[in-house]
């Protein structure tokens, strides 16, 4: 290594053979994730193998970006990157993350099957943790770009941790067009659906609104399978956007391809009767068409919704759930009760 190269704040000298792979948890956006145990400490971790597709000079650009972001982002509500380890082949690299038992997507499905969801004080606890993570990212000029329930991991101590920074991008220095095809459709902001290439961190706030609605209702707010269907669902539920409420909308790349129905009414109250007036107000502030008028994460944290009864639970008082082997794509795998269960492939 040349003396000029920057010292890495993460140790890279460890071989991956120091970890015993327990089972495959799933596919992250950019790589396979395993549950593993550190042979020296016995600690259970999530191992994410870094993919080397479409790399420049043998280094995967997305993964390097993810590493830079994760190194900068140390926060109790963000999945911590412990270290980077090398595989047997020269080109294989593994990221070692803290291990979380569940993801909220799968957890909500399980609860729905049991005909229960999160209580309002639990929803507030989860939303507050999500907004803390997002505010921290935005303070550090990072847009997550893929906030969705399955990227929200949940620990047995009641803590929410935001993961999968594969798409995160520093937003301050960039004037280059960003890639429009980011974020799972259900959580995608309208300006992204309309092809905007100059979006900013406010796209994460729309996603937070979709998460809030889903935690309250137990099902996604806009479960669309195409961009057009998603925009139609938004118009049907929130009222159709126009230049008056969203200046500049008509000049977005896909605006001419899409004709909104005449629909001036907002039906969120009918759709989510569980929400108080203040809860509904916060949701409308998050699901605001005009990105410039959308609430910020810091503003949302100060919203009266979090200061009224029922008050947010403390993480320590949050429910715990039995671990299952029905593991998710994100790294929120199962914690087997006994070590001899680790033959499961996940």
XYZ file of C-alpha atoms in Angstrom:
346
model
C 0.000 0.000 0.000
C 1.313 3.456 -0.814
C 1.958 5.836 2.042
C -0.479 8.292 0.475
C -3.525 6.057 0.839
C -6.011 7.098 3.497
C -6.016 4.846 6.582
C -9.335 3.066 6.812
C -11.227 3.644 10.054
C -12.411 0.033 9.782
C -10.142 -2.990 10.225
C -9.888 -4.929 6.956
C -7.271 -7.458 7.993
C -9.671 -10.037 9.427
C -10.355 -13.101 7.296
C -13.998 -14.141 6.959
C -12.947 -17.597 8.206
C -13.061 -16.055 11.701
C -16.843 -16.317 11.341
C -18.970 -19.424 11.329
C -21.830 -19.023 8.848
C -25.064 -20.112 10.489
C -27.542 -19.631 7.671
C -28.401 -17.406 4.786
C -30.726 -14.610 5.823
C -31.513 -13.298 2.365
C -30.506 -10.948 -0.396
C -29.780 -7.327 0.366
C -30.201 -4.875 -2.487
C -26.562 -5.435 -3.366
C -25.502 -8.727 -1.862
C -26.251 -11.919 0.010
C -26.635 -11.637 3.787
C -25.696 -14.420 6.206
C -26.200 -14.848 9.884
C -22.840 -15.760 11.386
C -21.005 -16.179 14.659
C -17.650 -14.663 15.512
C -15.491 -17.671 16.411
C -13.424 -15.688 18.914
C -16.121 -13.771 20.812
C -19.191 -15.936 20.086
C -21.064 -12.795 19.037
C -23.803 -13.242 16.427
C -23.509 -10.858 13.467
C -24.945 -10.298 10.001
C -22.401 -10.847 7.209
C -23.127 -9.113 3.941
C -21.143 -10.287 0.980
C -20.301 -7.429 -1.317
C -21.166 -7.976 -4.947
C -18.692 -7.113 -7.637
C -21.098 -6.546 -10.524
C -20.567 -3.661 -12.936
C -17.536 -2.550 -10.997
C -14.962 -0.045 -12.095
C -11.435 -1.437 -11.724
C -12.659 -4.336 -9.627
C -14.256 -2.182 -6.947
C -18.056 -2.151 -6.675
C -19.061 1.486 -6.702
C -22.310 1.030 -4.783
C -20.588 -0.875 -2.017
C -17.801 1.645 -1.628
C -20.500 4.319 -1.408
C -22.319 2.246 1.193
C -19.115 1.876 3.240
C -18.416 5.592 3.180
C -21.950 6.355 4.285
C -21.957 3.735 7.012
C -18.628 4.879 8.380
C -19.977 8.402 8.682
C -23.257 7.253 10.219
C -22.942 6.045 13.786
C -26.325 6.304 15.470
C -28.372 4.067 17.806
C -31.135 3.818 15.171
C -28.860 2.937 12.268
C -27.516 -0.582 11.767
C -23.881 -0.440 12.808
C -21.076 -1.586 10.521
C -18.630 -3.411 12.798
C -15.849 -4.181 10.362
C -14.898 -5.142 6.839
C -13.367 -8.591 6.349
C -11.780 -10.298 3.379
C -12.846 -13.584 1.825
C -10.710 -16.368 0.406
C -10.722 -14.868 -3.084
C -8.864 -11.613 -3.430
C -11.957 -9.878 -4.776
C -14.448 -10.936 -2.124
C -15.235 -8.638 0.758
C -17.732 -9.046 3.581
C -19.285 -6.311 5.707
C -19.913 -7.296 9.315
C -23.057 -5.675 10.720
C -24.699 -5.892 14.092
C -27.405 -8.547 13.981
C -31.089 -7.706 14.407
C -33.804 -10.284 14.959
C -36.679 -8.898 12.913
C -37.710 -6.491 10.212
C -40.921 -4.500 10.529
C -42.264 -5.710 7.183
C -42.324 -9.331 8.241
C -43.318 -8.462 11.785
C -46.361 -6.524 10.600
C -47.377 -9.478 8.392
C -47.108 -11.797 11.397
C -49.144 -9.437 13.573
C -51.786 -9.042 10.865
C -52.043 -12.835 10.719
C -52.626 -12.813 14.476
C -55.230 -10.059 13.951
C -53.305 -7.453 15.903
C -50.980 -4.632 15.062
C -48.902 -2.099 16.926
C -50.749 0.143 19.386
C -50.611 3.905 18.795
C -48.026 4.388 21.574
C -45.903 1.671 19.923
C -46.308 3.286 16.498
C -45.118 6.583 18.013
C -42.087 4.881 19.556
C -41.156 3.305 16.198
C -41.783 6.490 14.199
C -39.767 8.587 16.603
C -36.807 6.214 16.230
C -37.149 6.216 12.431
C -37.291 10.021 12.340
C -34.231 10.251 14.631
C -32.287 8.044 12.195
C -33.473 10.023 9.167
C -32.784 13.399 10.811
C -29.272 12.190 11.621
C -28.700 11.104 8.002
C -30.045 14.381 6.617
C -27.893 16.390 9.043
C -24.936 14.548 7.495
C -26.096 15.257 3.930
C -27.148 11.691 3.270
C -30.391 10.681 1.536
C -31.323 7.075 2.277
C -33.555 6.727 -0.840
C -34.979 3.313 0.058
C -36.913 3.682 3.310
C -39.515 0.940 3.587
C -40.776 -1.436 6.244
C -38.427 -4.278 5.308
C -35.434 -1.938 5.756
C -36.479 -1.159 9.325
C -34.933 -3.766 11.580
C -36.271 -4.383 15.074
C -34.269 -5.706 18.006
C -35.399 -7.655 21.060
C -34.745 -4.494 23.109
C -37.434 -2.577 21.202
C -35.005 -0.571 19.110
C -35.608 0.261 15.467
C -32.567 0.287 13.187
C -32.535 1.598 9.645
C -30.545 -0.556 7.234
C -29.635 -1.155 3.590
C -27.771 1.946 2.581
C -27.025 0.480 -0.832
C -28.765 3.416 -2.472
C -27.783 6.209 -0.088
C -26.184 9.172 -1.767
C -24.626 12.339 -0.403
C -26.919 15.095 -1.638
C -24.967 18.309 -1.016
C -22.151 18.091 -3.580
C -24.203 16.427 -6.326
C -25.455 18.272 -9.340
C -25.284 15.146 -11.484
C -28.712 13.708 -12.241
C -29.629 11.089 -9.696
C -31.018 7.773 -10.853
C -34.816 8.039 -11.008
C -35.458 4.345 -10.369
C -34.941 4.206 -6.641
C -37.212 3.263 -3.742
C -39.771 0.464 -3.800
C -42.923 1.776 -5.493
C -45.165 1.769 -2.411
C -42.934 4.288 -0.620
C -41.842 6.319 -3.632
C -42.343 10.081 -3.625
C -44.497 11.601 -6.412
C -41.628 13.700 -7.821
C -39.581 10.503 -8.305
C -42.565 8.806 -9.972
C -42.825 11.800 -12.302
C -39.173 11.367 -13.290
C -37.521 14.172 -11.327
C -33.747 13.908 -11.387
C -33.199 16.747 -8.965
C -34.895 15.376 -5.893
C -33.407 15.873 -2.439
C -33.733 14.458 1.069
C -37.470 15.225 1.111
C -38.069 11.954 -0.797
C -37.208 10.161 2.467
C -39.906 12.134 4.271
C -42.606 10.938 1.860
C -41.411 7.376 2.536
C -41.691 8.038 6.298
C -45.305 9.075 5.731
C -46.021 5.829 3.893
C -44.390 3.920 6.777
C -46.484 5.769 9.391
C -49.716 4.965 7.530
C -48.712 1.312 7.145
C -47.825 0.915 10.837
C -51.205 2.394 11.793
C -53.323 0.492 9.258
C -51.356 -2.754 9.160
C -51.256 -2.635 5.367
C -49.511 -0.479 2.759
C -51.138 2.813 1.781
C -50.207 2.667 -1.928
C -49.690 -1.022 -2.836
C -49.190 -0.248 -6.519
C -47.492 -2.451 -9.095
C -46.723 0.314 -11.595
C -45.776 3.991 -11.475
C -49.048 5.049 -13.083
C -51.094 3.000 -10.653
C -49.155 4.509 -7.759
C -49.856 8.080 -8.930
C -53.527 7.196 -9.438
C -53.754 5.794 -5.909
C -52.202 8.982 -4.520
C -54.653 11.155 -6.447
C -57.619 9.037 -5.330
C -56.633 9.198 -1.660
C -54.959 12.602 -1.242
C -56.598 14.561 -4.045
C -54.987 15.107 -7.439
C -51.931 17.376 -7.495
C -51.823 20.442 -9.749
C -49.598 23.472 -10.415
C -51.410 25.504 -7.768
C -50.545 23.166 -4.886
C -47.305 21.918 -6.432
C -45.543 24.610 -8.484
C -43.198 23.174 -11.101
C -44.956 19.828 -11.227
C -45.927 20.153 -14.898
C -42.304 20.581 -15.975
C -41.190 17.209 -14.550
C -40.035 14.708 -17.238
C -43.015 12.325 -17.009
C -45.695 14.912 -16.209
C -46.896 15.097 -19.813
C -47.322 11.307 -19.968
C -49.627 11.217 -17.003
C -53.094 12.752 -16.741
C -54.411 13.090 -13.201
C -58.151 12.634 -12.670
C -60.119 15.613 -11.350
C -60.209 14.717 -7.670
C -59.966 17.603 -5.191
C -60.643 15.694 -1.948
C -58.397 14.175 0.715
C -59.757 10.877 2.077
C -56.981 10.062 4.567
C -59.327 10.589 7.522
C -61.710 7.961 6.127
C -58.833 5.581 5.354
C -57.140 5.918 8.772
C -59.831 6.521 11.415
C -57.350 5.355 14.103
C -55.297 8.565 13.791
C -55.989 11.585 15.992
C -56.315 15.037 14.380
C -52.657 15.684 15.175
C -51.601 12.315 13.817
C -53.508 13.034 10.622
C -51.894 16.473 10.430
C -48.403 14.951 10.684
C -49.266 12.368 8.022
C -50.517 15.086 5.667
C -47.326 17.084 6.315
C -45.266 14.030 5.313
C -47.471 13.156 2.321
C -47.259 16.679 0.872
C -46.966 16.745 -2.930
C -44.691 19.782 -3.130
C -41.248 18.587 -1.927
C -40.355 22.144 -0.848
C -43.324 22.240 1.520
C -42.937 18.699 2.861
C -42.039 18.541 6.570
C -38.411 17.801 7.516
C -37.354 15.016 9.886
C -36.351 17.508 12.599
C -39.704 19.319 12.285
C -41.565 16.006 12.392
C -39.803 15.028 15.634
C -41.141 18.223 17.242
C -44.696 17.575 16.011
C -47.478 17.621 18.616
C -48.462 14.057 17.638
C -45.545 12.844 19.784
C -46.525 15.075 22.725
C -50.164 14.033 23.082
C -51.707 10.966 24.700
C -51.179 8.100 24.223
C -47.511 9.016 24.713
C -44.796 7.131 22.812
C -43.653 3.991 24.618
C -40.045 3.713 25.702
C -38.119 1.102 23.662
C -37.674 -0.986 26.848
C -41.477 -1.274 27.127
C -41.960 -2.332 23.501
C -43.240 -5.858 22.767
C -40.767 -8.629 22.017
C -41.466 -11.324 19.478
C -40.300 -14.909 19.217
C -37.690 -15.336 16.538
C -38.654 -17.395 13.545
C -36.647 -19.050 10.814
C -38.880 -17.315 8.311
C -36.231 -14.760 7.626
C -36.268 -11.662 5.524
C -34.317 -10.240 2.656
C -32.742 -7.463 4.665
C -30.671 -8.986 7.387
C -33.341 -9.219 10.038
C -32.980 -12.937 10.390
C -33.965 -15.381 13.048
C -32.209 -16.033 16.298
C -32.366 -19.819 16.725
C -33.226 -20.887 20.265
C -30.586 -23.646 20.206
C -27.286 -23.667 18.408
C -28.003 -26.976 16.702
C -30.675 -25.373 14.528
C -28.194 -23.637 12.308
C -28.523 -26.055 9.415
C -31.494 -24.014 8.178
C -30.741 -22.368 4.870
C -32.855 -19.327 5.715
